[in-house]
Amino acid sequence: MPYDDCPPPTRRARPLSVAAALAAVCLTAAGCGGGPETGGAGAASPRPGADAATSAAPTPTGKQPLPKGPLTGRTVVIDPGHNPGNRDHTREINEQLDIGTGRKECDTTGTATNDGYAEARFTLDVSHRLRALLEAEGARVRLTHDADRPFGPCIDERARIGNEAKADAVVSVHADGSAVGNRGFHVILPAGVKGGGADTSKIVKSSADLGARIAGHFARTTGSAPSNYIGGNTGLDTRDDLGGLNLSTVPKVFVECGNMRDPKDAALLTAASWRQKAAQGLADGIAGYLKG
């Protein structure tokens, strides 16, 4: 079950021309090597000791006074994909919601490595690290959840949180769950959608800019290459079947940081040092977008 809130898509828009911008960045980036990606099966509990690295994540700073910095006055919403409790609330997360192009589940369990390190644990860890980095630059940061609720939030609420915050940027953090040999990251961009409660016409261009900047910085900082199975080696993919994107009214992208089901990618995703690089790549991309 690739990505955040859906089974494999039945239709997919073509990658935007912004892929050319990524190619230019990657050509100048040192070490655009291989990376992880997939979309997945139900998440299992993390293996014993897997979250020892998670405990190394920076302490959230949301209640402390924010320092002045280049992102002062900017609001970023981070959306940690899935929720560790989703697996215990299958009835609730299977509720069908209107996303403008059809109906989708409220949420899914996410994927996991073969050793049981859950995507929901990974996304929270990277999100905590990313929040600390952005707040250090002065940004006001909000998480859509912090494993502080039994399940969810549903995809419509995830979008609504960013909309109501009038966020300057929203990034949904994920890891894929594809076949062995499928490696690398990709950034999912919103397609032009108008129908039901969805209208992305005002955010398609800005979201593409945000996504291209994140892709370039993520490749450079982590050493991971763009996906070898999604997006035609551009690291960018455009979709119209994700409620979190369709229902957003502010610039938003999803980032699939790697494939949890590929052993080489899984080795990266389970390493605290690599997760810090992932957070730094995301932070640099967001900052580059916000600074123009």
PDB file of C-alpha atoms in Angstrom:
ATOM      1  CA  MET A   1       0.000   0.000   0.000  1.00  0.00           C
ATOM      2  CA  PRO A   2       2.170   2.855  -1.260  1.00  0.00           C
ATOM      3  CA  TYR A   3       2.082   6.279   0.325  1.00  0.00           C
ATOM      4  CA  ASP A   4       0.039   7.673   3.086  1.00  0.00           C
ATOM      5  CA  ASP A   5      -3.669   7.238   2.770  1.00  0.00           C
ATOM      6  CA  CYS A   6      -4.336   4.965  -0.134  1.00  0.00           C
ATOM      7  CA  PRO A   7      -3.877   1.741  -2.043  1.00  0.00           C
ATOM      8  CA  PRO A   8      -2.026   1.854  -5.374  1.00  0.00           C
ATOM      9  CA  PRO A   9      -3.560   4.651  -7.476  1.00  0.00           C
ATOM     10  CA  THR A  10      -5.860   3.855 -10.336  1.00  0.00           C
ATOM     11  CA  ARG A  11      -4.788   6.966 -12.163  1.00  0.00           C
ATOM     12  CA  ARG A  12      -1.739   9.154 -12.003  1.00  0.00           C
ATOM     13  CA  ALA A  13      -0.955  12.511 -13.511  1.00  0.00           C
ATOM     14  CA  ARG A  14       2.323  13.050 -15.312  1.00  0.00           C
ATOM     15  CA  PRO A  15       5.278  14.536 -13.386  1.00  0.00           C
ATOM     16  CA  LEU A  16       5.443  18.295 -13.762  1.00  0.00           C
ATOM     17  CA  SER A  17       8.159  20.060 -15.724  1.00  0.00           C
ATOM     18  CA  VAL A  18       9.588  21.143 -12.388  1.00  0.00           C
ATOM     19  CA  ALA A  19      11.496  17.855 -12.633  1.00  0.00           C
ATOM     20  CA  ALA A  20      14.010  19.765 -14.721  1.00  0.00           C
ATOM     21  CA  ALA A  21      14.771  21.924 -11.696  1.00  0.00           C
ATOM     22  CA  LEU A  22      15.478  18.827  -9.640  1.00  0.00           C
ATOM     23  CA  ALA A  23      17.779  17.454 -12.309  1.00  0.00           C
ATOM     24  CA  ALA A  24      19.787  20.658 -12.237  1.00  0.00           C
ATOM     25  CA  VAL A  25      20.100  20.577  -8.461  1.00  0.00           C
ATOM     26  CA  CYS A  26      21.079  16.914  -8.432  1.00  0.00           C
ATOM     27  CA  LEU A  27      23.789  17.444 -11.019  1.00  0.00           C
ATOM     28  CA  THR A  28      25.511  19.875  -8.683  1.00  0.00           C
ATOM     29  CA  ALA A  29      24.840  17.829  -5.554  1.00  0.00           C
ATOM     30  CA  ALA A  30      27.686  15.779  -4.202  1.00  0.00           C
ATOM     31  CA  GLY A  31      26.781  12.121  -3.754  1.00  0.00           C
ATOM     32  CA  CYS A  32      23.318  11.718  -5.277  1.00  0.00           C
ATOM     33  CA  GLY A  33      23.508   8.030  -4.439  1.00  0.00           C
ATOM     34  CA  GLY A  34      20.892   5.317  -3.904  1.00  0.00           C
ATOM     35  CA  GLY A  35      18.058   5.662  -1.409  1.00  0.00           C
ATOM     36  CA  PRO A  36      14.851   4.015  -0.106  1.00  0.00           C
ATOM     37  CA  GLU A  37      11.133   3.797  -1.037  1.00  0.00           C
ATOM     38  CA  THR A  38       7.910   1.709  -0.970  1.00  0.00           C
ATOM     39  CA  GLY A  39       4.272   1.651  -0.025  1.00  0.00           C
ATOM     40  CA  GLY A  40       3.019  -0.893   2.260  1.00  0.00           C
ATOM     41  CA  ALA A  41       1.488  -3.578   4.261  1.00  0.00           C
ATOM     42  CA  GLY A  42       0.049  -3.102   7.706  1.00  0.00           C
ATOM     43  CA  ALA A  43       2.494  -1.691  10.202  1.00  0.00           C
ATOM     44  CA  ALA A  44       3.876  -3.935  12.889  1.00  0.00           C
ATOM     45  CA  SER A  45       5.246  -2.974  16.269  1.00  0.00           C
ATOM     46  CA  PRO A  46       8.825  -1.748  16.120  1.00  0.00           C
ATOM     47  CA  ARG A  47      11.370  -4.492  16.718  1.00  0.00           C
ATOM     48  CA  PRO A  48      13.043  -4.539  20.148  1.00  0.00           C
ATOM     49  CA  GLY A  49      15.584  -1.771  20.304  1.00  0.00           C
ATOM     50  CA  ALA A  50      14.458  -0.166  17.046  1.00  0.00           C
ATOM     51  CA  ASP A  51      13.299   2.948  18.848  1.00  0.00           C
ATOM     52  CA  ALA A  52      16.477   3.311  20.835  1.00  0.00           C
ATOM     53  CA  ALA A  53      17.554   5.560  18.000  1.00  0.00           C
ATOM     54  CA  THR A  54      14.205   7.308  18.105  1.00  0.00           C
ATOM     55  CA  SER A  55      14.927   8.429  21.659  1.00  0.00           C
ATOM     56  CA  ALA A  56      17.836  10.396  20.250  1.00  0.00           C
ATOM     57  CA  ALA A  57      15.415  12.724  18.473  1.00  0.00           C
ATOM     58  CA  PRO A  58      15.670  16.339  19.636  1.00  0.00           C
ATOM     59  CA  THR A  59      13.277  17.302  22.394  1.00  0.00           C
ATOM     60  CA  PRO A  60      10.260  19.116  20.932  1.00  0.00           C
ATOM     61  CA  THR A  61      10.569  22.853  21.490  1.00  0.00           C
ATOM     62  CA  GLY A  62       7.010  23.944  20.755  1.00  0.00           C
ATOM     63  CA  LYS A  63       6.399  25.408  24.251  1.00  0.00           C
ATOM     64  CA  GLN A  64       9.658  27.345  24.413  1.00  0.00           C
ATOM     65  CA  PRO A  65      10.060  30.895  23.088  1.00  0.00           C
ATOM     66  CA  LEU A  66      11.120  30.739  19.467  1.00  0.00           C
ATOM     67  CA  PRO A  67      14.487  32.243  18.549  1.00  0.00           C
ATOM     68  CA  LYS A  68      14.605  35.002  15.975  1.00  0.00           C
ATOM     69  CA  GLY A  69      15.824  33.729  12.653  1.00  0.00           C
ATOM     70  CA  PRO A  70      15.379  33.757   8.892  1.00  0.00           C
ATOM     71  CA  LEU A  71      12.036  31.931   9.182  1.00  0.00           C
ATOM     72  CA  THR A  72      10.552  34.170  11.873  1.00  0.00           C
ATOM     73  CA  GLY A  73       6.929  34.913  11.042  1.00  0.00           C
ATOM     74  CA  ARG A  74       6.549  31.795   8.909  1.00  0.00           C
ATOM     75  CA  THR A  75       4.267  28.877   9.771  1.00  0.00           C
ATOM     76  CA  VAL A  76       5.070  25.291   8.795  1.00  0.00           C
ATOM     77  CA  VAL A  77       2.804  22.318   9.414  1.00  0.00           C
ATOM     78  CA  ILE A  78       4.452  18.897   9.577  1.00  0.00           C
ATOM     79  CA  ASP A  79       2.185  15.924   8.976  1.00  0.00           C
ATOM     80  CA  PRO A  80       3.685  12.672  10.359  1.00  0.00           C
ATOM     81  CA  GLY A  81       2.199   9.945   8.182  1.00  0.00           C
ATOM     82  CA  HIS A  82      -0.137   7.481   9.909  1.00  0.00           C
ATOM     83  CA  ASN A  83      -0.357   6.920  13.662  1.00  0.00           C
ATOM     84  CA  PRO A  84       1.068   4.042  15.738  1.00  0.00           C
ATOM     85  CA  GLY A  85      -2.443   3.417  17.101  1.00  0.00           C
ATOM     86  CA  ASN A  86      -4.114   3.041  13.711  1.00  0.00           C
ATOM     87  CA  ARG A  87      -3.657  -0.734  13.699  1.00  0.00           C
ATOM     88  CA  ASP A  88      -5.913  -0.982  16.763  1.00  0.00           C
ATOM     89  CA  HIS A  89      -8.675   1.106  15.186  1.00  0.00           C
ATOM     90  CA  THR A  90      -9.275  -0.490  11.804  1.00  0.00           C
ATOM     91  CA  ARG A  91     -12.999   0.248  11.815  1.00  0.00           C
ATOM     92  CA  GLU A  92     -12.464   3.949  12.389  1.00  0.00           C
ATOM     93  CA  ILE A  93      -9.650   4.387   9.890  1.00  0.00           C
ATOM     94  CA  ASN A  94     -11.584   2.525   7.189  1.00  0.00           C
ATOM     95  CA  GLU A  95     -14.318   5.174   7.150  1.00  0.00           C
ATOM     96  CA  GLN A  96     -14.702   6.447   3.576  1.00  0.00           C
ATOM     97  CA  LEU A  97     -14.281  10.184   2.940  1.00  0.00           C
ATOM     98  CA  ASP A  98     -14.838  12.393  -0.096  1.00  0.00           C
ATOM     99  CA  ILE A  99     -11.542  13.668  -1.522  1.00  0.00           C
ATOM    100  CA  GLY A 100     -12.906  15.391  -4.607  1.00  0.00           C
ATOM    101  CA  THR A 101     -11.809  12.692  -7.073  1.00  0.00           C
ATOM    102  CA  GLY A 102     -13.484   9.820  -5.257  1.00  0.00           C
ATOM    103  CA  ARG A 103     -13.658   8.359  -1.789  1.00  0.00           C
ATOM    104  CA  LYS A 104     -10.739   7.162   0.336  1.00  0.00           C
ATOM    105  CA  GLU A 105     -10.119   5.695   3.762  1.00  0.00           C
ATOM    106  CA  CYS A 106      -9.809   8.022   6.753  1.00  0.00           C
ATOM    107  CA  ASP A 107      -6.234   6.757   7.181  1.00  0.00           C
ATOM    108  CA  THR A 108      -4.171   3.564   6.904  1.00  0.00           C
ATOM    109  CA  THR A 109      -1.716   1.733   9.139  1.00  0.00           C
ATOM    110  CA  GLY A 110       1.281   2.436   6.951  1.00  0.00           C
ATOM    111  CA  THR A 111       4.072   0.017   6.184  1.00  0.00           C
ATOM    112  CA  ALA A 112       7.046  -1.366   8.157  1.00  0.00           C
ATOM    113  CA  THR A 113      10.488  -2.828   7.602  1.00  0.00           C
ATOM    114  CA  ASN A 114      10.787  -6.602   7.479  1.00  0.00           C
ATOM    115  CA  ASP A 115      12.163  -6.396  11.032  1.00  0.00           C
ATOM    116  CA  GLY A 116       9.041  -4.598  12.238  1.00  0.00           C
ATOM    117  CA  TYR A 117      10.117  -0.955  12.424  1.00  0.00           C
ATOM    118  CA  ALA A 118       6.824   0.803  11.708  1.00  0.00           C
ATOM    119  CA  GLU A 119       6.476   3.667   9.282  1.00  0.00           C
ATOM    120  CA  ALA A 120       4.404   5.514  11.892  1.00  0.00           C
ATOM    121  CA  ARG A 121       7.390   5.430  14.265  1.00  0.00           C
ATOM    122  CA  PHE A 122       9.739   6.582  11.530  1.00  0.00           C
ATOM    123  CA  THR A 123       7.541   9.504  10.519  1.00  0.00           C
ATOM    124  CA  LEU A 124       7.195  10.754  14.085  1.00  0.00           C
ATOM    125  CA  ASP A 125      10.934  10.582  14.675  1.00  0.00           C
ATOM    126  CA  VAL A 126      11.803  12.481  11.499  1.00  0.00           C
ATOM    127  CA  SER A 127       9.017  14.987  12.197  1.00  0.00           C
ATOM    128  CA  HIS A 128      10.399  15.725  15.673  1.00  0.00           C
ATOM    129  CA  ARG A 129      13.855  16.284  14.225  1.00  0.00           C
ATOM    130  CA  LEU A 130      12.449  18.471  11.457  1.00  0.00           C
ATOM    131  CA  ARG A 131      10.447  20.554  13.927  1.00  0.00           C
ATOM    132  CA  ALA A 132      13.546  21.251  16.011  1.00  0.00           C
ATOM    133  CA  LEU A 133      15.531  22.360  12.951  1.00  0.00           C
ATOM    134  CA  LEU A 134      12.795  24.681  11.688  1.00  0.00           C
ATOM    135  CA  GLU A 135      12.116  26.192  15.095  1.00  0.00           C
ATOM    136  CA  ALA A 136      15.829  26.906  15.456  1.00  0.00           C
ATOM    137  CA  GLU A 137      15.430  29.150  12.385  1.00  0.00           C
ATOM    138  CA  GLY A 138      12.464  30.941  13.934  1.00  0.00           C
ATOM    139  CA  ALA A 139       9.577  29.162  12.217  1.00  0.00           C
ATOM    140  CA  ARG A 140       6.306  28.504  13.999  1.00  0.00           C
ATOM    141  CA  VAL A 141       5.786  24.747  13.629  1.00  0.00           C
ATOM    142  CA  ARG A 142       2.724  22.614  14.219  1.00  0.00           C
ATOM    143  CA  LEU A 143       2.376  18.841  13.943  1.00  0.00           C
ATOM    144  CA  THR A 144      -0.929  17.369  12.781  1.00  0.00           C
ATOM    145  CA  HIS A 145      -0.527  14.818  15.584  1.00  0.00           C
ATOM    146  CA  ASP A 146       2.138  13.578  17.971  1.00  0.00           C
ATOM    147  CA  ALA A 147       0.854  10.060  18.712  1.00  0.00           C
ATOM    148  CA  ASP A 148      -1.286  11.866  21.281  1.00  0.00           C
ATOM    149  CA  ARG A 149      -4.585  10.466  20.024  1.00  0.00           C
ATOM    150  CA  PRO A 150      -5.858   6.897  19.597  1.00  0.00           C
ATOM    151  CA  PHE A 151      -5.779   6.977  15.778  1.00  0.00           C
ATOM    152  CA  GLY A 152      -5.616   9.324  12.809  1.00  0.00           C
ATOM    153  CA  PRO A 153      -6.254  12.159  12.260  1.00  0.00           C
ATOM    154  CA  CYS A 154      -8.246  11.397   9.132  1.00  0.00           C
ATOM    155  CA  ILE A 155      -6.937  12.728   5.853  1.00  0.00           C
ATOM    156  CA  ASP A 156      -9.507  15.526   5.706  1.00  0.00           C
ATOM    157  CA  GLU A 157      -8.544  16.747   9.171  1.00  0.00           C
ATOM    158  CA  ARG A 158      -4.843  16.579   8.300  1.00  0.00           C
ATOM    159  CA  ALA A 159      -5.527  18.921   5.389  1.00  0.00           C
ATOM    160  CA  ARG A 160      -7.784  21.142   7.490  1.00  0.00           C
ATOM    161  CA  ILE A 161      -5.083  21.635  10.152  1.00  0.00           C
ATOM    162  CA  GLY A 162      -2.738  23.130   7.562  1.00  0.00           C
ATOM    163  CA  ASN A 163      -5.503  25.197   6.006  1.00  0.00           C
ATOM    164  CA  GLU A 164      -6.692  26.667   9.302  1.00  0.00           C
ATOM    165  CA  ALA A 165      -3.115  27.446  10.341  1.00  0.00           C
ATOM    166  CA  LYS A 166      -2.740  29.366   7.047  1.00  0.00           C
ATOM    167  CA  ALA A 167       0.546  27.520   6.760  1.00  0.00           C
ATOM    168  CA  ASP A 168       3.206  28.816   4.432  1.00  0.00           C
ATOM    169  CA  ALA A 169       4.152  25.196   3.748  1.00  0.00           C
ATOM    170  CA  VAL A 170       2.911  21.748   4.752  1.00  0.00           C
ATOM    171  CA  VAL A 171       5.027  18.606   4.444  1.00  0.00           C
ATOM    172  CA  SER A 172       3.647  15.123   5.010  1.00  0.00           C
ATOM    173  CA  VAL A 173       6.429  12.720   6.032  1.00  0.00           C
ATOM    174  CA  HIS A 174       6.258   9.097   4.850  1.00  0.00           C
ATOM    175  CA  ALA A 175       8.238   6.034   3.852  1.00  0.00           C
ATOM    176  CA  ASP A 176       7.157   3.698   1.072  1.00  0.00           C
ATOM    177  CA  GLY A 177       6.578  -0.059   1.130  1.00  0.00           C
ATOM    178  CA  SER A 178       7.433  -1.355  -2.343  1.00  0.00           C
ATOM    179  CA  ALA A 179       9.285  -4.387  -3.720  1.00  0.00           C
ATOM    180  CA  VAL A 180      12.894  -5.279  -2.981  1.00  0.00           C
ATOM    181  CA  GLY A 181      15.180  -3.458  -5.408  1.00  0.00           C
ATOM    182  CA  ASN A 182      12.931  -0.416  -5.568  1.00  0.00           C
ATOM    183  CA  ARG A 183      14.965   2.315  -3.964  1.00  0.00           C
ATOM    184  CA  GLY A 184      15.182   6.065  -3.578  1.00  0.00           C
ATOM    185  CA  PHE A 185      13.013   8.937  -2.381  1.00  0.00           C
ATOM    186  CA  HIS A 186      10.288  10.817  -4.173  1.00  0.00           C
ATOM    187  CA  VAL A 187       8.159  13.866  -3.483  1.00  0.00           C
ATOM    188  CA  ILE A 188       4.451  13.726  -4.337  1.00  0.00           C
ATOM    189  CA  LEU A 189       2.922  16.914  -5.730  1.00  0.00           C
ATOM    190  CA  PRO A 190      -0.776  17.813  -5.961  1.00  0.00           C
ATOM    191  CA  ALA A 191      -2.414  17.617  -9.370  1.00  0.00           C
ATOM    192  CA  GLY A 192      -4.986  20.126 -10.529  1.00  0.00           C
ATOM    193  CA  VAL A 193      -8.208  18.946  -8.889  1.00  0.00           C
ATOM    194  CA  LYS A 194     -11.575  20.656  -8.650  1.00  0.00           C
ATOM    195  CA  GLY A 195     -14.620  18.810  -7.399  1.00  0.00           C
ATOM    196  CA  GLY A 196     -16.504  18.170  -4.192  1.00  0.00           C
ATOM    197  CA  GLY A 197     -14.596  19.955  -1.440  1.00  0.00           C
ATOM    198  CA  ALA A 198     -11.336  19.897  -3.393  1.00  0.00           C
ATOM    199  CA  ASP A 199      -9.798  22.758  -5.359  1.00  0.00           C
ATOM    200  CA  THR A 200      -6.025  22.765  -5.760  1.00  0.00           C
ATOM    201  CA  SER A 201      -5.909  25.389  -8.503  1.00  0.00           C
ATOM    202  CA  LYS A 202      -4.239  27.971  -6.261  1.00  0.00           C
ATOM    203  CA  ILE A 203      -1.556  25.662  -4.842  1.00  0.00           C
ATOM    204  CA  VAL A 204      -0.364  23.521  -7.756  1.00  0.00           C
ATOM    205  CA  LYS A 205       2.438  25.857  -8.816  1.00  0.00           C
ATOM    206  CA  SER A 206       3.632  26.769  -5.314  1.00  0.00           C
ATOM    207  CA  SER A 207       3.519  23.142  -4.200  1.00  0.00           C
ATOM    208  CA  ALA A 208       5.601  22.132  -7.225  1.00  0.00           C
ATOM    209  CA  ASP A 209       8.201  24.738  -6.248  1.00  0.00           C
ATOM    210  CA  LEU A 210       8.220  23.477  -2.650  1.00  0.00           C
ATOM    211  CA  GLY A 211       8.565  19.880  -3.825  1.00  0.00           C
ATOM    212  CA  ALA A 212      11.409  20.571  -6.256  1.00  0.00           C
ATOM    213  CA  ARG A 213      13.394  22.414  -3.591  1.00  0.00           C
ATOM    214  CA  ILE A 214      12.871  19.616  -1.073  1.00  0.00           C
ATOM    215  CA  ALA A 215      13.877  16.975  -3.625  1.00  0.00           C
ATOM    216  CA  GLY A 216      17.112  18.749  -4.489  1.00  0.00           C
ATOM    217  CA  HIS A 217      18.168  19.332  -0.903  1.00  0.00           C
ATOM    218  CA  PHE A 218      17.087  15.861   0.214  1.00  0.00           C
ATOM    219  CA  ALA A 219      19.273  14.235  -2.445  1.00  0.00           C
ATOM    220  CA  ARG A 220      22.262  16.369  -1.566  1.00  0.00           C
ATOM    221  CA  THR A 221      21.996  15.984   2.210  1.00  0.00           C
ATOM    222  CA  THR A 222      21.108  12.294   2.492  1.00  0.00           C
ATOM    223  CA  GLY A 223      23.065  10.984  -0.496  1.00  0.00           C
ATOM    224  CA  SER A 224      19.937   9.133  -1.616  1.00  0.00           C
ATOM    225  CA  ALA A 225      19.020   9.105  -5.289  1.00  0.00           C
ATOM    226  CA  PRO A 226      15.579   9.896  -6.662  1.00  0.00           C
ATOM    227  CA  SER A 227      13.318   6.863  -6.846  1.00  0.00           C
ATOM    228  CA  ASN A 228      14.195   4.264  -9.469  1.00  0.00           C
ATOM    229  CA  TYR A 229      10.552   3.125  -9.728  1.00  0.00           C
ATOM    230  CA  ILE A 230       8.381   6.257  -9.376  1.00  0.00           C
ATOM    231  CA  GLY A 231       8.642   9.572 -11.197  1.00  0.00           C
ATOM    232  CA  GLY A 232      10.963   8.647 -14.072  1.00  0.00           C
ATOM    233  CA  ASN A 233      14.132   9.266 -12.015  1.00  0.00           C
ATOM    234  CA  THR A 234      13.071  12.859 -11.344  1.00  0.00           C
ATOM    235  CA  GLY A 235      12.215  12.334  -7.669  1.00  0.00           C
ATOM    236  CA  LEU A 236       8.846  13.995  -8.352  1.00  0.00           C
ATOM    237  CA  ASP A 237       5.428  12.451  -8.873  1.00  0.00           C
ATOM    238  CA  THR A 238       2.080  14.196  -9.353  1.00  0.00           C
ATOM    239  CA  ARG A 239      -1.107  12.592  -8.031  1.00  0.00           C
ATOM    240  CA  ASP A 240      -4.792  13.397  -7.829  1.00  0.00           C
ATOM    241  CA  ASP A 241      -5.858  10.550  -5.523  1.00  0.00           C
ATOM    242  CA  LEU A 242      -4.494  11.677  -2.142  1.00  0.00           C
ATOM    243  CA  GLY A 243      -6.987  13.406   0.134  1.00  0.00           C
ATOM    244  CA  GLY A 244      -4.270  15.157   2.091  1.00  0.00           C
ATOM    245  CA  LEU A 245      -3.238  16.982  -1.082  1.00  0.00           C
ATOM    246  CA  ASN A 246      -6.615  17.356  -2.802  1.00  0.00           C
ATOM    247  CA  LEU A 247      -8.198  19.021   0.228  1.00  0.00           C
ATOM    248  CA  SER A 248      -5.312  21.375   0.954  1.00  0.00           C
ATOM    249  CA  THR A 249      -5.632  25.089   0.231  1.00  0.00           C
ATOM    250  CA  VAL A 250      -2.019  25.869   1.158  1.00  0.00           C
ATOM    251  CA  PRO A 251       1.219  24.643  -0.483  1.00  0.00           C
ATOM    252  CA  LYS A 252       1.691  20.995   0.438  1.00  0.00           C
ATOM    253  CA  VAL A 253       3.690  17.928  -0.607  1.00  0.00           C
ATOM    254  CA  PHE A 254       4.215  14.363   0.570  1.00  0.00           C
ATOM    255  CA  VAL A 255       7.753  13.009   0.897  1.00  0.00           C
ATOM    256  CA  GLU A 256       8.394   9.273   0.615  1.00  0.00           C
ATOM    257  CA  CYS A 257      11.827   9.136   2.227  1.00  0.00           C
ATOM    258  CA  GLY A 258      12.667   5.602   1.119  1.00  0.00           C
ATOM    259  CA  ASN A 259      11.454   2.023   0.710  1.00  0.00           C
ATOM    260  CA  MET A 260      11.077   0.247   4.028  1.00  0.00           C
ATOM    261  CA  ARG A 261      10.830  -3.152   2.312  1.00  0.00           C
ATOM    262  CA  ASP A 262      14.184  -2.920   0.558  1.00  0.00           C
ATOM    263  CA  PRO A 263      16.999  -4.088   2.901  1.00  0.00           C
ATOM    264  CA  LYS A 264      19.433  -1.384   1.791  1.00  0.00           C
ATOM    265  CA  ASP A 265      16.897   1.386   2.192  1.00  0.00           C
ATOM    266  CA  ALA A 266      15.656  -0.102   5.467  1.00  0.00           C
ATOM    267  CA  ALA A 267      19.196   0.057   6.836  1.00  0.00           C
ATOM    268  CA  LEU A 268      19.153   3.800   6.209  1.00  0.00           C
ATOM    269  CA  LEU A 269      15.662   4.432   7.544  1.00  0.00           C
ATOM    270  CA  THR A 270      16.370   2.621  10.811  1.00  0.00           C
ATOM    271  CA  ALA A 271      19.590   4.567  11.450  1.00  0.00           C
ATOM    272  CA  ALA A 272      19.214   7.631  13.658  1.00  0.00           C
ATOM    273  CA  SER A 273      22.111   9.368  11.897  1.00  0.00           C
ATOM    274  CA  TRP A 274      20.399   9.001   8.510  1.00  0.00           C
ATOM    275  CA  ARG A 275      17.059  10.161   9.889  1.00  0.00           C
ATOM    276  CA  GLN A 276      18.788  13.311  11.075  1.00  0.00           C
ATOM    277  CA  LYS A 277      20.117  13.844   7.550  1.00  0.00           C
ATOM    278  CA  ALA A 278      16.627  13.284   6.193  1.00  0.00           C
ATOM    279  CA  ALA A 279      15.234  15.906   8.551  1.00  0.00           C
ATOM    280  CA  GLN A 280      18.013  18.324   7.573  1.00  0.00           C
ATOM    281  CA  GLY A 281      17.330  17.816   3.869  1.00  0.00           C
ATOM    282  CA  LEU A 282      13.639  18.482   4.416  1.00  0.00           C
ATOM    283  CA  ALA A 283      14.367  21.552   6.552  1.00  0.00           C
ATOM    284  CA  ASP A 284      16.783  22.987   3.975  1.00  0.00           C
ATOM    285  CA  GLY A 285      14.253  22.462   1.189  1.00  0.00           C
ATOM    286  CA  ILE A 286      11.454  24.087   3.159  1.00  0.00           C
ATOM    287  CA  ALA A 287      13.677  26.989   4.163  1.00  0.00           C
ATOM    288  CA  GLY A 288      14.825  27.486   0.575  1.00  0.00           C
ATOM    289  CA  TYR A 289      11.218  27.639  -0.558  1.00  0.00           C
ATOM    290  CA  LEU A 290      10.157  30.060   2.180  1.00  0.00           C
ATOM    291  CA  LYS A 291      13.113  32.344   1.593  1.00  0.00           C
ATOM    292  CA  GLY A 292      12.406  32.366  -2.141  1.00  0.00           C
TER     293      GLY A 292
END
